[in-house]
Amino acid sequence: MPRHADPAERRRQVAGALLRVVEAEGLEAASIPRIARELGATTGLVQTYFRSKDELLLFAVRHLGELTNARIAAVLEDHRRAGLKEQLLLALGVLTGADEGTGSEARIWLAFLARAAFHPALRELHAAGAREIRDRCRETLAHARRLGLLPPDRDVEAEALALAAFADGLAVQRAVEPELMSAERVRDLLRRYLDRLIDDEPDPHQGEHR
C-alpha cells in the first residue's frame, strides 16, 4: 500500500481490498483484519478511515457502483458510433458480467445483495442502483420509440421494468452458474431479447459505394 495518499484515495484503496476479498472468499470472510492483510496495512489504518465494518460496506457498495458506471461509460465511448440497440447491449453486458471472462463483479454484487435483504441501508443503496438502471432503460427505450424503432403502442415503463429485471436475472445466473451462463451465452440472450424488443436502425452508410 502506498505510504502517501489523500484520504479519499485511501478510502478507495480500502474499499478495493474489501471487494477483492469478497470476490475471492465471500462477504463473510471480509473482516477488518482480513481486509487489512489484503491491503498490506494494519487494522488501525483501516479503522482510521472507517469507524465500523458497516460504514466500510456502504462505502464499498458505492465504490463498486462508481467502478461499474465508469466501465459502462468507457465501453460506450469506445463504441460511440454504434447504434442505439448495440449501445444498450454493451451497457447491459457490463451489468450482467457478460463483458469479461469471470463475471466477478456479478458475484460481488450478489454477495452484497444477500446482505442487503437484512440491512436497511444496504437495501436502499441497492434499490437506488436498481432505480438508476430502470431509468436508463426507460430513457433509452423512449428514445428508441422517438426514432421509430419501438412500436408506438409499447408501454415504455413496463418494457423498461421487464428489461431491467431480465438483465438482473442474467446477472444472478451468471454469478452462480458461470459454467452454464458464459459471457457469450449471456450476450446472446441479451441480443435475442433486444432483437424482439427494438427494430434495427437503418444503416446511414448503406448505398454510399453503389
PDB file of C-alpha atoms in Angstrom:
ATOM      1  CA  MET A   1       0.000   0.000   0.000  1.00  0.00           C
ATOM      2  CA  PRO A   2       1.444   3.433  -0.916  1.00  0.00           C
ATOM      3  CA  ARG A   3       2.724   5.392   2.076  1.00  0.00           C
ATOM      4  CA  HIS A   4       1.339   8.689   0.889  1.00  0.00           C
ATOM      5  CA  ALA A   5      -2.223   9.114  -0.341  1.00  0.00           C
ATOM      6  CA  ASP A   6      -5.024  11.570   0.285  1.00  0.00           C
ATOM      7  CA  PRO A   7      -7.899  10.389   2.495  1.00  0.00           C
ATOM      8  CA  ALA A   8     -10.313   9.890  -0.402  1.00  0.00           C
ATOM      9  CA  GLU A   9      -7.788   7.717  -2.220  1.00  0.00           C
ATOM     10  CA  ARG A  10      -7.088   5.760   0.982  1.00  0.00           C
ATOM     11  CA  ARG A  11     -10.796   5.020   1.373  1.00  0.00           C
ATOM     12  CA  ARG A  12     -10.977   3.797  -2.216  1.00  0.00           C
ATOM     13  CA  GLN A  13      -7.947   1.571  -1.627  1.00  0.00           C
ATOM     14  CA  VAL A  14      -9.553   0.035   1.452  1.00  0.00           C
ATOM     15  CA  ALA A  15     -12.818  -0.485  -0.438  1.00  0.00           C
ATOM     16  CA  GLY A  16     -10.908  -2.113  -3.290  1.00  0.00           C
ATOM     17  CA  ALA A  17      -9.275  -4.514  -0.843  1.00  0.00           C
ATOM     18  CA  LEU A  18     -12.692  -5.421   0.566  1.00  0.00           C
ATOM     19  CA  LEU A  19     -14.040  -6.094  -2.928  1.00  0.00           C
ATOM     20  CA  ARG A  20     -11.089  -8.363  -3.710  1.00  0.00           C
ATOM     21  CA  VAL A  21     -11.685 -10.353  -0.525  1.00  0.00           C
ATOM     22  CA  VAL A  22     -15.404 -10.661  -1.299  1.00  0.00           C
ATOM     23  CA  GLU A  23     -14.643 -11.812  -4.838  1.00  0.00           C
ATOM     24  CA  ALA A  24     -12.215 -14.490  -3.655  1.00  0.00           C
ATOM     25  CA  GLU A  25     -13.732 -15.637  -0.371  1.00  0.00           C
ATOM     26  CA  GLY A  26     -17.203 -14.173   0.076  1.00  0.00           C
ATOM     27  CA  LEU A  27     -18.593 -11.416   2.246  1.00  0.00           C
ATOM     28  CA  GLU A  28     -18.359 -13.480   5.439  1.00  0.00           C
ATOM     29  CA  ALA A  29     -14.562 -13.501   5.124  1.00  0.00           C
ATOM     30  CA  ALA A  30     -14.318  -9.724   4.799  1.00  0.00           C
ATOM     31  CA  SER A  31     -13.372  -8.886   8.392  1.00  0.00           C
ATOM     32  CA  ILE A  32     -11.373  -5.779   9.189  1.00  0.00           C
ATOM     33  CA  PRO A  33      -8.192  -7.850   9.902  1.00  0.00           C
ATOM     34  CA  ARG A  34      -8.611  -9.781   6.627  1.00  0.00           C
ATOM     35  CA  ILE A  35      -9.107  -6.565   4.664  1.00  0.00           C
ATOM     36  CA  ALA A  36      -6.035  -5.072   6.325  1.00  0.00           C
ATOM     37  CA  ARG A  37      -3.959  -8.104   5.297  1.00  0.00           C
ATOM     38  CA  GLU A  38      -5.235  -7.819   1.728  1.00  0.00           C
ATOM     39  CA  LEU A  39      -4.277  -4.167   1.767  1.00  0.00           C
ATOM     40  CA  GLY A  40      -0.869  -4.781   3.323  1.00  0.00           C
ATOM     41  CA  ALA A  41      -1.726  -2.477   6.177  1.00  0.00           C
ATOM     42  CA  THR A  42      -2.688  -2.579   9.841  1.00  0.00           C
ATOM     43  CA  THR A  43      -6.209  -2.852  11.205  1.00  0.00           C
ATOM     44  CA  GLY A  44      -5.599   0.509  12.846  1.00  0.00           C
ATOM     45  CA  LEU A  45      -5.086   2.162   9.464  1.00  0.00           C
ATOM     46  CA  VAL A  46      -8.329   0.670   8.105  1.00  0.00           C
ATOM     47  CA  GLN A  47     -10.186   1.887  11.185  1.00  0.00           C
ATOM     48  CA  THR A  48      -8.709   5.354  10.721  1.00  0.00           C
ATOM     49  CA  TYR A  49     -10.809   5.739   7.582  1.00  0.00           C
ATOM     50  CA  PHE A  50     -13.834   3.621   8.531  1.00  0.00           C
ATOM     51  CA  ARG A  51     -15.233   3.615  12.043  1.00  0.00           C
ATOM     52  CA  SER A  52     -17.106   0.327  11.522  1.00  0.00           C
ATOM     53  CA  LYS A  53     -17.463  -2.542   9.092  1.00  0.00           C
ATOM     54  CA  ASP A  54     -20.946  -1.298   8.197  1.00  0.00           C
ATOM     55  CA  GLU A  55     -19.538   2.068   7.180  1.00  0.00           C
ATOM     56  CA  LEU A  56     -16.945   0.292   5.040  1.00  0.00           C
ATOM     57  CA  LEU A  57     -19.571  -1.954   3.426  1.00  0.00           C
ATOM     58  CA  LEU A  58     -21.734   1.008   2.435  1.00  0.00           C
ATOM     59  CA  PHE A  59     -18.754   2.854   1.007  1.00  0.00           C
ATOM     60  CA  ALA A  60     -17.636  -0.264  -0.883  1.00  0.00           C
ATOM     61  CA  VAL A  61     -21.064  -0.681  -2.496  1.00  0.00           C
ATOM     62  CA  ARG A  62     -20.980   2.923  -3.669  1.00  0.00           C
ATOM     63  CA  HIS A  63     -17.422   2.407  -4.911  1.00  0.00           C
ATOM     64  CA  LEU A  64     -18.482  -0.699  -6.822  1.00  0.00           C
ATOM     65  CA  GLY A  65     -21.290   1.285  -8.422  1.00  0.00           C
ATOM     66  CA  GLU A  66     -18.863   4.023  -9.446  1.00  0.00           C
ATOM     67  CA  LEU A  67     -16.489   1.475 -10.976  1.00  0.00           C
ATOM     68  CA  THR A  68     -19.341  -0.130 -12.909  1.00  0.00           C
ATOM     69  CA  ASN A  69     -20.613   3.223 -14.190  1.00  0.00           C
ATOM     70  CA  ALA A  70     -17.090   4.153 -15.253  1.00  0.00           C
ATOM     71  CA  ARG A  71     -16.736   0.879 -17.173  1.00  0.00           C
ATOM     72  CA  ILE A  72     -20.063   1.436 -18.905  1.00  0.00           C
ATOM     73  CA  ALA A  73     -19.031   4.968 -19.857  1.00  0.00           C
ATOM     74  CA  ALA A  74     -15.689   3.701 -21.207  1.00  0.00           C
ATOM     75  CA  VAL A  75     -17.345   0.945 -23.252  1.00  0.00           C
ATOM     76  CA  LEU A  76     -19.872   3.366 -24.729  1.00  0.00           C
ATOM     77  CA  GLU A  77     -17.128   5.866 -25.520  1.00  0.00           C
ATOM     78  CA  ASP A  78     -15.191   3.144 -27.341  1.00  0.00           C
ATOM     79  CA  HIS A  79     -18.336   2.361 -29.367  1.00  0.00           C
ATOM     80  CA  ARG A  80     -19.841   5.836 -29.657  1.00  0.00           C
ATOM     81  CA  ARG A  81     -20.694   5.283 -33.346  1.00  0.00           C
ATOM     82  CA  ALA A  82     -22.673   2.124 -32.574  1.00  0.00           C
ATOM     83  CA  GLY A  83     -26.440   2.132 -32.918  1.00  0.00           C
ATOM     84  CA  LEU A  84     -28.843   2.531 -30.043  1.00  0.00           C
ATOM     85  CA  LYS A  85     -29.543  -1.184 -29.703  1.00  0.00           C
ATOM     86  CA  GLU A  86     -25.860  -2.083 -29.781  1.00  0.00           C
ATOM     87  CA  GLN A  87     -25.034   0.513 -27.120  1.00  0.00           C
ATOM     88  CA  LEU A  88     -27.803  -0.827 -24.902  1.00  0.00           C
ATOM     89  CA  LEU A  89     -26.435  -4.331 -25.390  1.00  0.00           C
ATOM     90  CA  LEU A  90     -22.947  -3.166 -24.423  1.00  0.00           C
ATOM     91  CA  ALA A  91     -24.161  -1.385 -21.285  1.00  0.00           C
ATOM     92  CA  LEU A  92     -26.247  -4.356 -20.168  1.00  0.00           C
ATOM     93  CA  GLY A  93     -23.291  -6.604 -20.921  1.00  0.00           C
ATOM     94  CA  VAL A  94     -21.278  -4.774 -18.271  1.00  0.00           C
ATOM     95  CA  LEU A  95     -24.108  -5.008 -15.739  1.00  0.00           C
ATOM     96  CA  THR A  96     -24.573  -8.745 -16.280  1.00  0.00           C
ATOM     97  CA  GLY A  97     -20.870  -9.620 -16.305  1.00  0.00           C
ATOM     98  CA  ALA A  98     -21.026 -10.585 -19.969  1.00  0.00           C
ATOM     99  CA  ASP A  99     -18.176  -8.310 -20.993  1.00  0.00           C
ATOM    100  CA  GLU A 100     -15.489 -10.158 -19.046  1.00  0.00           C
ATOM    101  CA  GLY A 101     -14.242 -13.684 -18.589  1.00  0.00           C
ATOM    102  CA  THR A 102     -15.058 -14.257 -14.927  1.00  0.00           C
ATOM    103  CA  GLY A 103     -18.226 -12.371 -14.066  1.00  0.00           C
ATOM    104  CA  SER A 104     -16.520 -11.301 -10.827  1.00  0.00           C
ATOM    105  CA  GLU A 105     -18.492  -8.086 -10.402  1.00  0.00           C
ATOM    106  CA  ALA A 106     -21.744 -10.030 -10.648  1.00  0.00           C
ATOM    107  CA  ARG A 107     -20.554 -12.344  -7.852  1.00  0.00           C
ATOM    108  CA  ILE A 108     -19.580  -9.401  -5.661  1.00  0.00           C
ATOM    109  CA  TRP A 109     -22.910  -7.707  -6.339  1.00  0.00           C
ATOM    110  CA  LEU A 110     -24.785 -10.897  -5.438  1.00  0.00           C
ATOM    111  CA  ALA A 111     -22.872 -11.216  -2.157  1.00  0.00           C
ATOM    112  CA  PHE A 112     -23.871  -7.700  -1.161  1.00  0.00           C
ATOM    113  CA  LEU A 113     -27.441  -8.265  -2.335  1.00  0.00           C
ATOM    114  CA  ALA A 114     -27.893 -11.174   0.059  1.00  0.00           C
ATOM    115  CA  ARG A 115     -26.691  -8.987   2.939  1.00  0.00           C
ATOM    116  CA  ALA A 116     -28.972  -6.148   1.808  1.00  0.00           C
ATOM    117  CA  ALA A 117     -32.091  -8.241   2.433  1.00  0.00           C
ATOM    118  CA  PHE A 118     -31.485  -7.769   6.182  1.00  0.00           C
ATOM    119  CA  HIS A 119     -29.593  -4.454   6.164  1.00  0.00           C
ATOM    120  CA  PRO A 120     -31.815  -1.385   5.542  1.00  0.00           C
ATOM    121  CA  ALA A 121     -29.032   0.979   4.494  1.00  0.00           C
ATOM    122  CA  LEU A 122     -27.539  -1.546   2.045  1.00  0.00           C
ATOM    123  CA  ARG A 123     -31.016  -2.316   0.744  1.00  0.00           C
ATOM    124  CA  GLU A 124     -31.614   1.350  -0.006  1.00  0.00           C
ATOM    125  CA  LEU A 125     -28.318   1.556  -1.894  1.00  0.00           C
ATOM    126  CA  HIS A 126     -29.275  -1.463  -3.971  1.00  0.00           C
ATOM    127  CA  ALA A 127     -32.743  -0.040  -4.564  1.00  0.00           C
ATOM    128  CA  ALA A 128     -31.216   3.255  -5.717  1.00  0.00           C
ATOM    129  CA  GLY A 129     -28.946   1.407  -8.125  1.00  0.00           C
ATOM    130  CA  ALA A 130     -31.877  -0.604  -9.468  1.00  0.00           C
ATOM    131  CA  ARG A 131     -33.878   2.587  -9.995  1.00  0.00           C
ATOM    132  CA  GLU A 132     -30.992   4.112 -11.928  1.00  0.00           C
ATOM    133  CA  ILE A 133     -30.817   1.064 -14.216  1.00  0.00           C
ATOM    134  CA  ARG A 134     -34.577   1.156 -14.816  1.00  0.00           C
ATOM    135  CA  ASP A 135     -34.417   4.892 -15.500  1.00  0.00           C
ATOM    136  CA  ARG A 136     -31.653   4.411 -18.063  1.00  0.00           C
ATOM    137  CA  CYS A 137     -33.570   1.592 -19.730  1.00  0.00           C
ATOM    138  CA  ARG A 138     -36.684   3.767 -19.841  1.00  0.00           C
ATOM    139  CA  GLU A 139     -34.806   6.728 -21.317  1.00  0.00           C
ATOM    140  CA  THR A 140     -33.208   4.516 -23.975  1.00  0.00           C
ATOM    141  CA  LEU A 141     -36.496   2.845 -24.920  1.00  0.00           C
ATOM    142  CA  ALA A 142     -38.258   6.220 -25.051  1.00  0.00           C
ATOM    143  CA  HIS A 143     -35.548   7.420 -27.423  1.00  0.00           C
ATOM    144  CA  ALA A 144     -35.968   4.254 -29.483  1.00  0.00           C
ATOM    145  CA  ARG A 145     -39.678   4.989 -29.808  1.00  0.00           C
ATOM    146  CA  ARG A 146     -38.960   8.552 -30.921  1.00  0.00           C
ATOM    147  CA  LEU A 147     -36.681   7.096 -33.602  1.00  0.00           C
ATOM    148  CA  GLY A 148     -39.431   4.742 -34.740  1.00  0.00           C
ATOM    149  CA  LEU A 149     -37.539   1.663 -33.531  1.00  0.00           C
ATOM    150  CA  LEU A 150     -40.111   0.754 -30.880  1.00  0.00           C
ATOM    151  CA  PRO A 151     -43.796   0.328 -31.783  1.00  0.00           C
ATOM    152  CA  PRO A 152     -45.832   3.301 -30.514  1.00  0.00           C
ATOM    153  CA  ASP A 153     -48.250   1.040 -28.646  1.00  0.00           C
ATOM    154  CA  ARG A 154     -45.499  -0.392 -26.420  1.00  0.00           C
ATOM    155  CA  ASP A 155     -45.613   0.664 -22.761  1.00  0.00           C
ATOM    156  CA  VAL A 156     -42.111   2.095 -22.272  1.00  0.00           C
ATOM    157  CA  GLU A 157     -42.356   1.993 -18.476  1.00  0.00           C
ATOM    158  CA  ALA A 158     -43.375  -1.682 -18.433  1.00  0.00           C
ATOM    159  CA  GLU A 159     -40.777  -2.640 -21.040  1.00  0.00           C
ATOM    160  CA  ALA A 160     -38.019  -0.864 -19.096  1.00  0.00           C
ATOM    161  CA  LEU A 161     -39.032  -2.691 -15.925  1.00  0.00           C
ATOM    162  CA  ALA A 162     -39.055  -6.036 -17.755  1.00  0.00           C
ATOM    163  CA  LEU A 163     -35.698  -5.407 -19.452  1.00  0.00           C
ATOM    164  CA  ALA A 164     -34.022  -4.422 -16.182  1.00  0.00           C
ATOM    165  CA  ALA A 165     -35.487  -7.491 -14.463  1.00  0.00           C
ATOM    166  CA  PHE A 166     -34.267  -9.730 -17.297  1.00  0.00           C
ATOM    167  CA  ALA A 167     -30.743  -8.313 -17.029  1.00  0.00           C
ATOM    168  CA  ASP A 168     -30.901  -8.675 -13.244  1.00  0.00           C
ATOM    169  CA  GLY A 169     -31.787 -12.352 -13.573  1.00  0.00           C
ATOM    170  CA  LEU A 170     -28.961 -12.933 -16.036  1.00  0.00           C
ATOM    171  CA  ALA A 171     -26.506 -11.317 -13.615  1.00  0.00           C
ATOM    172  CA  VAL A 172     -27.632 -13.632 -10.824  1.00  0.00           C
ATOM    173  CA  GLN A 173     -27.417 -16.731 -13.008  1.00  0.00           C
ATOM    174  CA  ARG A 174     -24.013 -15.697 -14.340  1.00  0.00           C
ATOM    175  CA  ALA A 175     -22.814 -15.275 -10.755  1.00  0.00           C
ATOM    176  CA  VAL A 176     -23.981 -18.682  -9.519  1.00  0.00           C
ATOM    177  CA  GLU A 177     -23.723 -20.767 -12.716  1.00  0.00           C
ATOM    178  CA  PRO A 178     -20.820 -19.323 -14.735  1.00  0.00           C
ATOM    179  CA  GLU A 179     -20.225 -22.669 -16.462  1.00  0.00           C
ATOM    180  CA  LEU A 180     -23.776 -22.596 -17.868  1.00  0.00           C
ATOM    181  CA  MET A 181     -24.134 -18.852 -18.248  1.00  0.00           C
ATOM    182  CA  SER A 182     -20.938 -17.985 -20.049  1.00  0.00           C
ATOM    183  CA  ALA A 183     -20.293 -14.426 -21.167  1.00  0.00           C
ATOM    184  CA  GLU A 184     -21.055 -15.470 -24.738  1.00  0.00           C
ATOM    185  CA  ARG A 185     -24.377 -17.061 -23.779  1.00  0.00           C
ATOM    186  CA  VAL A 186     -25.438 -14.053 -21.722  1.00  0.00           C
ATOM    187  CA  ARG A 187     -24.628 -11.722 -24.614  1.00  0.00           C
ATOM    188  CA  ASP A 188     -26.603 -13.956 -26.966  1.00  0.00           C
ATOM    189  CA  LEU A 189     -29.630 -13.955 -24.648  1.00  0.00           C
ATOM    190  CA  LEU A 190     -29.444 -10.190 -24.282  1.00  0.00           C
ATOM    191  CA  ARG A 191     -29.238  -9.746 -28.043  1.00  0.00           C
ATOM    192  CA  ARG A 192     -32.208 -12.049 -28.624  1.00  0.00           C
ATOM    193  CA  TYR A 193     -34.253 -10.106 -26.104  1.00  0.00           C
ATOM    194  CA  LEU A 194     -33.344  -6.744 -27.626  1.00  0.00           C
ATOM    195  CA  ASP A 195     -33.953  -8.001 -31.163  1.00  0.00           C
ATOM    196  CA  ARG A 196     -37.527  -8.866 -30.185  1.00  0.00           C
ATOM    197  CA  LEU A 197     -37.992  -5.510 -28.498  1.00  0.00           C
ATOM    198  CA  ILE A 198     -36.253  -2.952 -30.708  1.00  0.00           C
ATOM    199  CA  ASP A 199     -36.149  -2.761 -34.508  1.00  0.00           C
ATOM    200  CA  ASP A 200     -32.808  -2.448 -36.258  1.00  0.00           C
ATOM    201  CA  GLU A 201     -31.700   1.046 -37.186  1.00  0.00           C
ATOM    202  CA  PRO A 202     -31.152   1.740 -40.882  1.00  0.00           C
ATOM    203  CA  ASP A 203     -27.502   1.850 -41.860  1.00  0.00           C
ATOM    204  CA  PRO A 204     -26.741   5.527 -42.600  1.00  0.00           C
ATOM    205  CA  HIS A 205     -23.878   4.470 -44.894  1.00  0.00           C
ATOM    206  CA  GLN A 206     -25.906   1.979 -46.933  1.00  0.00           C
ATOM    207  CA  GLY A 207     -25.633   2.692 -50.616  1.00  0.00           C
ATOM    208  CA  GLU A 208     -22.713   5.082 -50.326  1.00  0.00           C
ATOM    209  CA  HIS A 209     -20.494   2.892 -52.506  1.00  0.00           C
ATOM    210  CA  ARG A 210     -23.036   1.854 -55.122  1.00  0.00           C
TER     211      ARG A 210
END
